[in-house]
mmCIF file of C-alpha atoms in Angstrom:
data_model
loop_
_atom_site.group_PDB
_atom_site.id
_atom_site.type_symbol
_atom_site.label_atom_id
_atom_site.label_comp_id
_atom_site.label_asym_id
_atom_site.label_seq_id
_atom_site.Cartn_x
_atom_site.Cartn_y
_atom_site.Cartn_z
ATOM 1 C CA GLY A 144 57.462 2.545 26.338
ATOM 2 C CA ALA A 145 60.934 3.909 26.997
ATOM 3 C CA GLY A 146 63.722 2.930 24.664
ATOM 4 C CA VAL A 147 67.331 2.092 25.453
ATOM 5 C CA SER A 148 69.023 4.919 27.296
ATOM 6 C CA GLN A 149 72.709 5.648 27.789
ATOM 7 C CA THR A 150 74.544 8.014 30.082
ATOM 8 C CA PRO A 151 76.425 10.228 29.786
ATOM 9 C CA SER A 152 75.671 11.384 26.246
ATOM 10 C CA ASN A 153 79.151 12.911 26.029
ATOM 11 C CA LYS A 154 82.283 12.199 28.019
ATOM 12 C CA VAL A 155 85.568 14.057 27.664
ATOM 13 C CA THR A 156 88.498 12.671 29.590
ATOM 14 C CA GLU A 157 92.237 12.817 29.644
ATOM 15 C CA LYS A 158 94.582 10.095 28.485
ATOM 16 C CA GLY A 159 95.211 7.613 31.274
ATOM 17 C CA LYS A 160 91.942 8.221 33.133
ATOM 18 C CA TYR A 161 89.241 5.687 33.983
ATOM 19 C CA VAL A 162 85.704 6.010 32.579
ATOM 20 C CA GLU A 163 82.386 4.254 33.065
ATOM 21 C CA LEU A 164 79.591 4.263 30.511
ATOM 22 C CA ARG A 165 76.081 3.197 31.498
ATOM 23 C CA CYS A 166 73.339 1.480 29.521
ATOM 24 C CA ASP A 167 69.694 1.052 30.564
ATOM 25 C CA PRO A 168 68.065 -1.493 28.238
ATOM 26 C CA ILE A 169 64.388 -1.762 27.434
ATOM 27 C CA SER A 170 62.599 -3.306 30.431
ATOM 28 C CA GLY A 171 62.388 -7.073 30.135
ATOM 29 C CA HIS A 172 65.056 -7.392 27.448
ATOM 30 C CA THR A 173 67.383 -10.211 28.395
ATOM 31 C CA ALA A 174 70.084 -9.682 25.780
ATOM 32 C CA LEU A 175 72.337 -6.612 25.892
ATOM 33 C CA TYR A 176 75.082 -5.708 23.439
ATOM 34 C CA TRP A 177 77.871 -3.122 23.457
ATOM 35 C CA TYR A 178 79.223 -1.804 20.158
ATOM 36 C CA ARG A 179 81.784 0.862 19.306
ATOM 37 C CA GLN A 180 81.367 3.150 16.296
ATOM 38 C CA SER A 181 84.255 5.172 14.952
ATOM 39 C CA LEU A 182 83.693 8.086 12.590
ATOM 40 C CA GLY A 183 82.569 6.926 9.171
ATOM 41 C CA GLN A 184 82.370 3.275 10.190
ATOM 42 C CA GLY A 185 79.688 0.784 11.102
ATOM 43 C CA PRO A 186 79.223 -0.323 14.708
ATOM 44 C CA GLU A 187 81.731 -2.955 15.841
ATOM 45 C CA PHE A 188 80.813 -5.555 18.435
ATOM 46 C CA LEU A 189 82.479 -5.433 21.852
ATOM 47 C CA ILE A 190 80.591 -7.685 24.283
ATOM 48 C CA TYR A 191 77.204 -9.368 24.649
ATOM 49 C CA PHE A 192 75.252 -10.324 27.783
ATOM 50 C CA GLN A 193 72.465 -12.834 28.117
ATOM 51 C CA GLY A 194 71.037 -12.079 31.534
ATOM 52 C CA THR A 195 73.833 -11.371 33.994
ATOM 53 C CA GLY A 196 76.585 -13.305 32.264
ATOM 54 C CA ALA A 197 78.810 -12.257 29.399
ATOM 55 C CA ALA A 198 77.923 -14.705 26.622
ATOM 56 C CA ASP A 199 80.584 -13.384 24.240
ATOM 57 C CA ASP A 200 83.353 -10.877 24.998
ATOM 58 C CA SER A 201 85.464 -11.628 21.937
ATOM 59 C CA GLY A 202 85.135 -8.069 20.635
ATOM 60 C CA LEU A 203 86.801 -6.361 23.592
ATOM 61 C CA PRO A 204 90.036 -4.938 22.152
ATOM 62 C CA ASN A 205 92.227 -5.555 25.222
ATOM 63 C CA ASP A 206 92.120 -6.008 28.991
ATOM 64 C CA ARG A 207 91.604 -2.295 29.612
ATOM 65 C CA PHE A 208 87.963 -2.850 28.642
ATOM 66 C CA PHE A 209 85.512 -4.578 30.952
ATOM 67 C CA ALA A 210 81.723 -4.677 31.274
ATOM 68 C CA VAL A 211 79.286 -5.864 33.913
ATOM 69 C CA ARG A 212 75.562 -6.457 34.202
ATOM 70 C CA PRO A 213 75.150 -7.575 37.812
ATOM 71 C CA GLU A 214 71.356 -7.712 38.028
ATOM 72 C CA GLY A 215 70.570 -8.560 34.437
ATOM 73 C CA SER A 216 69.306 -5.111 33.499
ATOM 74 C CA VAL A 217 71.630 -2.072 33.622
ATOM 75 C CA SER A 218 75.109 -2.582 32.219
ATOM 76 C CA THR A 219 78.289 -0.588 32.721
ATOM 77 C CA LEU A 220 81.207 -0.533 30.288
ATOM 78 C CA LYS A 221 84.453 0.302 32.058
ATOM 79 C CA ILE A 222 87.610 1.513 30.350
ATOM 80 C CA GLN A 223 90.862 1.787 32.286
ATOM 81 C CA ARG A 224 93.912 3.882 31.350
ATOM 82 C CA THR A 225 92.091 5.459 28.418
ATOM 83 C CA GLU A 226 94.005 6.106 25.208
ATOM 84 C CA ARG A 227 93.278 8.588 22.411
ATOM 85 C CA GLY A 228 92.406 5.656 20.162
ATOM 86 C CA ASP A 229 89.487 4.816 22.460
ATOM 87 C CA SER A 230 87.679 7.937 21.241
ATOM 88 C CA ALA A 231 84.455 6.813 19.550
ATOM 89 C CA VAL A 232 80.715 6.539 20.060
ATOM 90 C CA TYR A 233 79.856 3.624 22.327
ATOM 91 C CA LEU A 234 76.459 2.164 21.474
ATOM 92 C CA CYS A 235 74.358 -0.167 23.570
ATOM 93 C CA ALA A 236 71.569 -2.338 22.169
ATOM 94 C CA SER A 237 69.081 -4.739 23.706
ATOM 95 C CA SER A 238 66.797 -7.447 22.399
ATOM 96 C CA PRO A 239 63.818 -9.104 24.028
ATOM 97 C CA ALA A 240 64.482 -12.806 24.239
ATOM 98 C CA ARG A 241 66.798 -15.667 23.495
ATOM 99 C CA GLY A 242 66.701 -16.368 19.793
ATOM 100 C CA ALA A 243 65.139 -13.012 18.897
ATOM 101 C CA SER A 244 67.409 -11.023 16.645
ATOM 102 C CA GLU A 245 66.019 -7.508 16.385
ATOM 103 C CA GLN A 246 68.262 -5.178 18.361
ATOM 104 C CA PHE A 247 67.142 -1.788 19.628
ATOM 105 C CA PHE A 248 69.907 0.771 19.957
ATOM 106 C CA GLY A 249 70.492 3.500 22.483
ATOM 107 C CA PRO A 250 71.631 7.011 21.490
ATOM 108 C CA GLY A 251 75.245 6.252 22.351
ATOM 109 C CA THR A 252 77.923 7.870 24.483
ATOM 110 C CA ARG A 253 80.470 9.960 22.604
ATOM 111 C CA LEU A 254 83.804 9.416 24.338
ATOM 112 C CA THR A 255 86.643 11.831 23.623
ATOM 113 C CA VAL A 256 90.070 11.101 25.070
ATOM 114 C CA LEU A 257 92.354 14.133 24.982
ATOM 115 C CA GLY B 195 83.990 -15.138 11.427
ATOM 116 C CA GLU B 196 81.429 -13.210 9.442
ATOM 117 C CA ASN B 197 82.519 -10.383 7.139
ATOM 118 C CA VAL B 198 80.058 -7.960 5.543
ATOM 119 C CA GLU B 199 80.965 -5.774 2.593
ATOM 120 C CA GLN B 200 78.708 -2.879 1.591
ATOM 121 C CA HIS B 201 78.673 -0.634 -1.462
ATOM 122 C CA PRO B 202 78.538 2.036 -2.578
ATOM 123 C CA SER B 203 79.985 4.097 0.262
ATOM 124 C CA THR B 204 78.168 7.201 -1.001
ATOM 125 C CA LEU B 205 75.116 7.550 -3.215
ATOM 126 C CA SER B 206 73.400 10.664 -4.508
ATOM 127 C CA VAL B 207 70.004 10.485 -6.200
ATOM 128 C CA GLN B 208 67.430 12.968 -7.363
ATOM 129 C CA GLU B 209 64.224 13.156 -5.370
ATOM 130 C CA GLY B 210 61.742 10.641 -6.714
ATOM 131 C CA ASP B 211 64.398 8.313 -8.125
ATOM 132 C CA SER B 212 65.236 4.883 -6.705
ATOM 133 C CA ALA B 213 68.264 3.992 -4.598
ATOM 134 C CA VAL B 214 69.882 0.566 -4.306
ATOM 135 C CA ILE B 215 72.493 -0.456 -1.732
ATOM 136 C CA LYS B 216 74.169 -3.848 -1.916
ATOM 137 C CA CYS B 217 75.851 -6.052 0.683
ATOM 138 C CA THR B 218 77.668 -9.367 0.598
ATOM 139 C CA TYR B 219 78.374 -11.656 3.515
ATOM 140 C CA SER B 220 80.834 -14.488 3.993
ATOM 141 C CA ASP B 221 79.320 -16.900 6.542
ATOM 142 C CA SER B 222 76.731 -19.217 5.015
ATOM 143 C CA ALA B 223 75.356 -19.858 8.530
ATOM 144 C CA SER B 224 74.089 -16.267 8.770
ATOM 145 C CA ASN B 225 70.333 -16.179 8.510
ATOM 146 C CA TYR B 226 69.188 -12.756 9.713
ATOM 147 C CA PHE B 227 69.898 -9.568 7.750
ATOM 148 C CA PRO B 228 68.697 -6.212 9.122
ATOM 149 C CA TRP B 229 69.082 -2.758 7.639
ATOM 150 C CA TYR B 230 69.564 0.268 9.887
ATOM 151 C CA LYS B 231 69.187 3.963 9.101
ATOM 152 C CA GLN B 232 71.329 6.403 11.058
ATOM 153 C CA GLU B 233 70.823 10.140 10.859
ATOM 154 C CA LEU B 234 73.646 12.444 11.902
ATOM 155 C CA GLY B 235 74.233 12.218 15.646
ATOM 156 C CA LYS B 236 71.341 9.815 16.157
ATOM 157 C CA ARG B 237 71.002 6.152 17.059
ATOM 158 C CA PRO B 238 70.739 3.436 14.366
ATOM 159 C CA GLN B 239 67.068 2.657 13.667
ATOM 160 C CA LEU B 240 65.920 -0.642 12.179
ATOM 161 C CA ILE B 241 64.034 0.013 8.938
ATOM 162 C CA ILE B 242 63.586 -3.484 7.550
ATOM 163 C CA ASP B 243 64.977 -6.971 8.052
ATOM 164 C CA ILE B 244 64.856 -10.309 6.272
ATOM 165 C CA ARG B 245 65.427 -13.873 7.365
ATOM 166 C CA SER B 246 66.980 -16.534 5.206
ATOM 167 C CA ASN B 247 63.751 -18.425 4.611
ATOM 168 C CA VAL B 248 62.441 -15.463 2.601
ATOM 169 C CA GLY B 249 63.771 -14.074 -0.695
ATOM 170 C CA GLU B 250 62.145 -10.658 -0.627
ATOM 171 C CA LYS B 251 60.340 -8.403 1.811
ATOM 172 C CA LYS B 252 58.643 -5.078 1.178
ATOM 173 C CA ASP B 253 57.392 -2.300 3.431
ATOM 174 C CA GLN B 254 55.883 0.635 1.552
ATOM 175 C CA ARG B 255 58.764 2.324 -0.335
ATOM 176 C CA ILE B 256 61.440 0.029 1.090
ATOM 177 C CA ALA B 257 62.248 -3.499 -0.001
ATOM 178 C CA VAL B 258 65.031 -5.972 0.707
ATOM 179 C CA THR B 259 66.064 -8.926 -1.431
ATOM 180 C CA LEU B 260 68.228 -11.855 -0.395
ATOM 181 C CA ASN B 261 70.178 -14.294 -2.551
ATOM 182 C CA LYS B 262 71.452 -17.026 -0.230
ATOM 183 C CA THR B 263 73.325 -18.873 -2.944
ATOM 184 C CA ALA B 264 75.359 -15.816 -3.868
ATOM 185 C CA LYS B 265 75.448 -14.571 -0.263
ATOM 186 C CA HIS B 266 74.250 -11.095 -1.048
ATOM 187 C CA PHE B 267 71.321 -8.906 -0.083
ATOM 188 C CA SER B 268 70.153 -5.502 -1.222
ATOM 189 C CA LEU B 269 68.099 -2.556 0.001
ATOM 190 C CA HIS B 270 65.820 -0.819 -2.478
ATOM 191 C CA ILE B 271 64.235 2.555 -1.759
ATOM 192 C CA THR B 272 61.724 3.822 -4.319
ATOM 193 C CA GLU B 273 60.351 7.348 -4.784
ATOM 194 C CA THR B 274 63.130 8.764 -2.624
ATOM 195 C CA GLN B 275 62.443 11.830 -0.498
ATOM 196 C CA PRO B 276 64.869 14.315 1.128
ATOM 197 C CA GLU B 277 64.119 12.783 4.536
ATOM 198 C CA ASP B 278 65.587 9.507 3.277
ATOM 199 C CA SER B 279 69.011 11.194 3.391
ATOM 200 C CA ALA B 280 71.061 9.369 6.051
ATOM 201 C CA VAL B 281 73.680 6.661 6.453
ATOM 202 C CA TYR B 282 72.361 3.148 5.889
ATOM 203 C CA PHE B 283 74.017 0.065 7.376
ATOM 204 C CA CYS B 284 73.466 -3.548 6.470
ATOM 205 C CA ALA B 285 74.258 -6.292 8.959
ATOM 206 C CA ALA B 286 74.274 -10.056 9.228
ATOM 207 C CA THR B 287 74.129 -12.582 12.032
ATOM 208 C CA TYR B 288 73.132 -16.085 12.931
ATOM 209 C CA SER B 289 69.930 -15.656 14.909
ATOM 210 C CA GLY B 290 71.109 -17.910 17.688
ATOM 211 C CA ASN B 291 72.228 -15.033 19.858
ATOM 212 C CA THR B 292 75.262 -13.791 18.017
ATOM 213 C CA PRO B 293 76.092 -10.124 17.629
ATOM 214 C CA LEU B 294 75.442 -8.198 14.445
ATOM 215 C CA VAL B 295 78.300 -7.747 11.986
ATOM 216 C CA PHE B 296 77.823 -4.454 10.174
ATOM 217 C CA GLY B 297 78.906 -3.160 6.802
ATOM 218 C CA LYS B 298 80.763 0.145 6.653
ATOM 219 C CA GLY B 299 77.679 2.100 5.670
ATOM 220 C CA THR B 300 76.328 4.009 2.673
ATOM 221 C CA ARG B 301 75.775 7.750 2.875
ATOM 222 C CA LEU B 302 72.618 8.442 0.850
ATOM 223 C CA SER B 303 71.896 11.990 -0.259
ATOM 224 C CA VAL B 304 68.529 12.742 -1.859
ATOM 225 C CA ILE B 305 68.690 15.972 -3.809
ATOM 226 C CA ALA B 306 65.467 17.966 -4.003
#
């Protein structure tokens, strides 16, 4: 079946602009994670959804970052007033059920803030 | 919170030799330890994982060992091939729905 998909694959924006990044998890997966990966680093956790609710948003760096998952499937990561330091690859992952740990990653969105 | 350290950061081996990557973790409650392979510009792909009730797991040329007492786990790749060249990440989590904490990665180069 289809894996996790993310759109757009690349996003170039200017400092101060607003961006939205979309994640389509594997059908039926209840858990959805957002990570951020800077060059030469491992993925760093941002926020995690179980169903529609954010179970843990402790990784969001500040209040410019927000994410939603209104129907328990697709999720959107929203970044306001983008800064150059937000440039990174934003990865989404999903896993099938509560208590299951294997996470399947999407291809990521490469965000560049000029 | 959990902290995962990974080393070495880069590793070069001759084709056919073995490669070993080591990770340590800090939270004794962690009980799930996956390894991901990431090729340039691609998504991380799970290659093997181990849970804390097991000391070793093997899948063809890849094996992972876990020492819970010392809080470290290792990835072993035998008979390396050029297509094994990639960045490898270890991670740790408590399986009760907590996010993965990743190491900084090891860039493995297999020289033909």
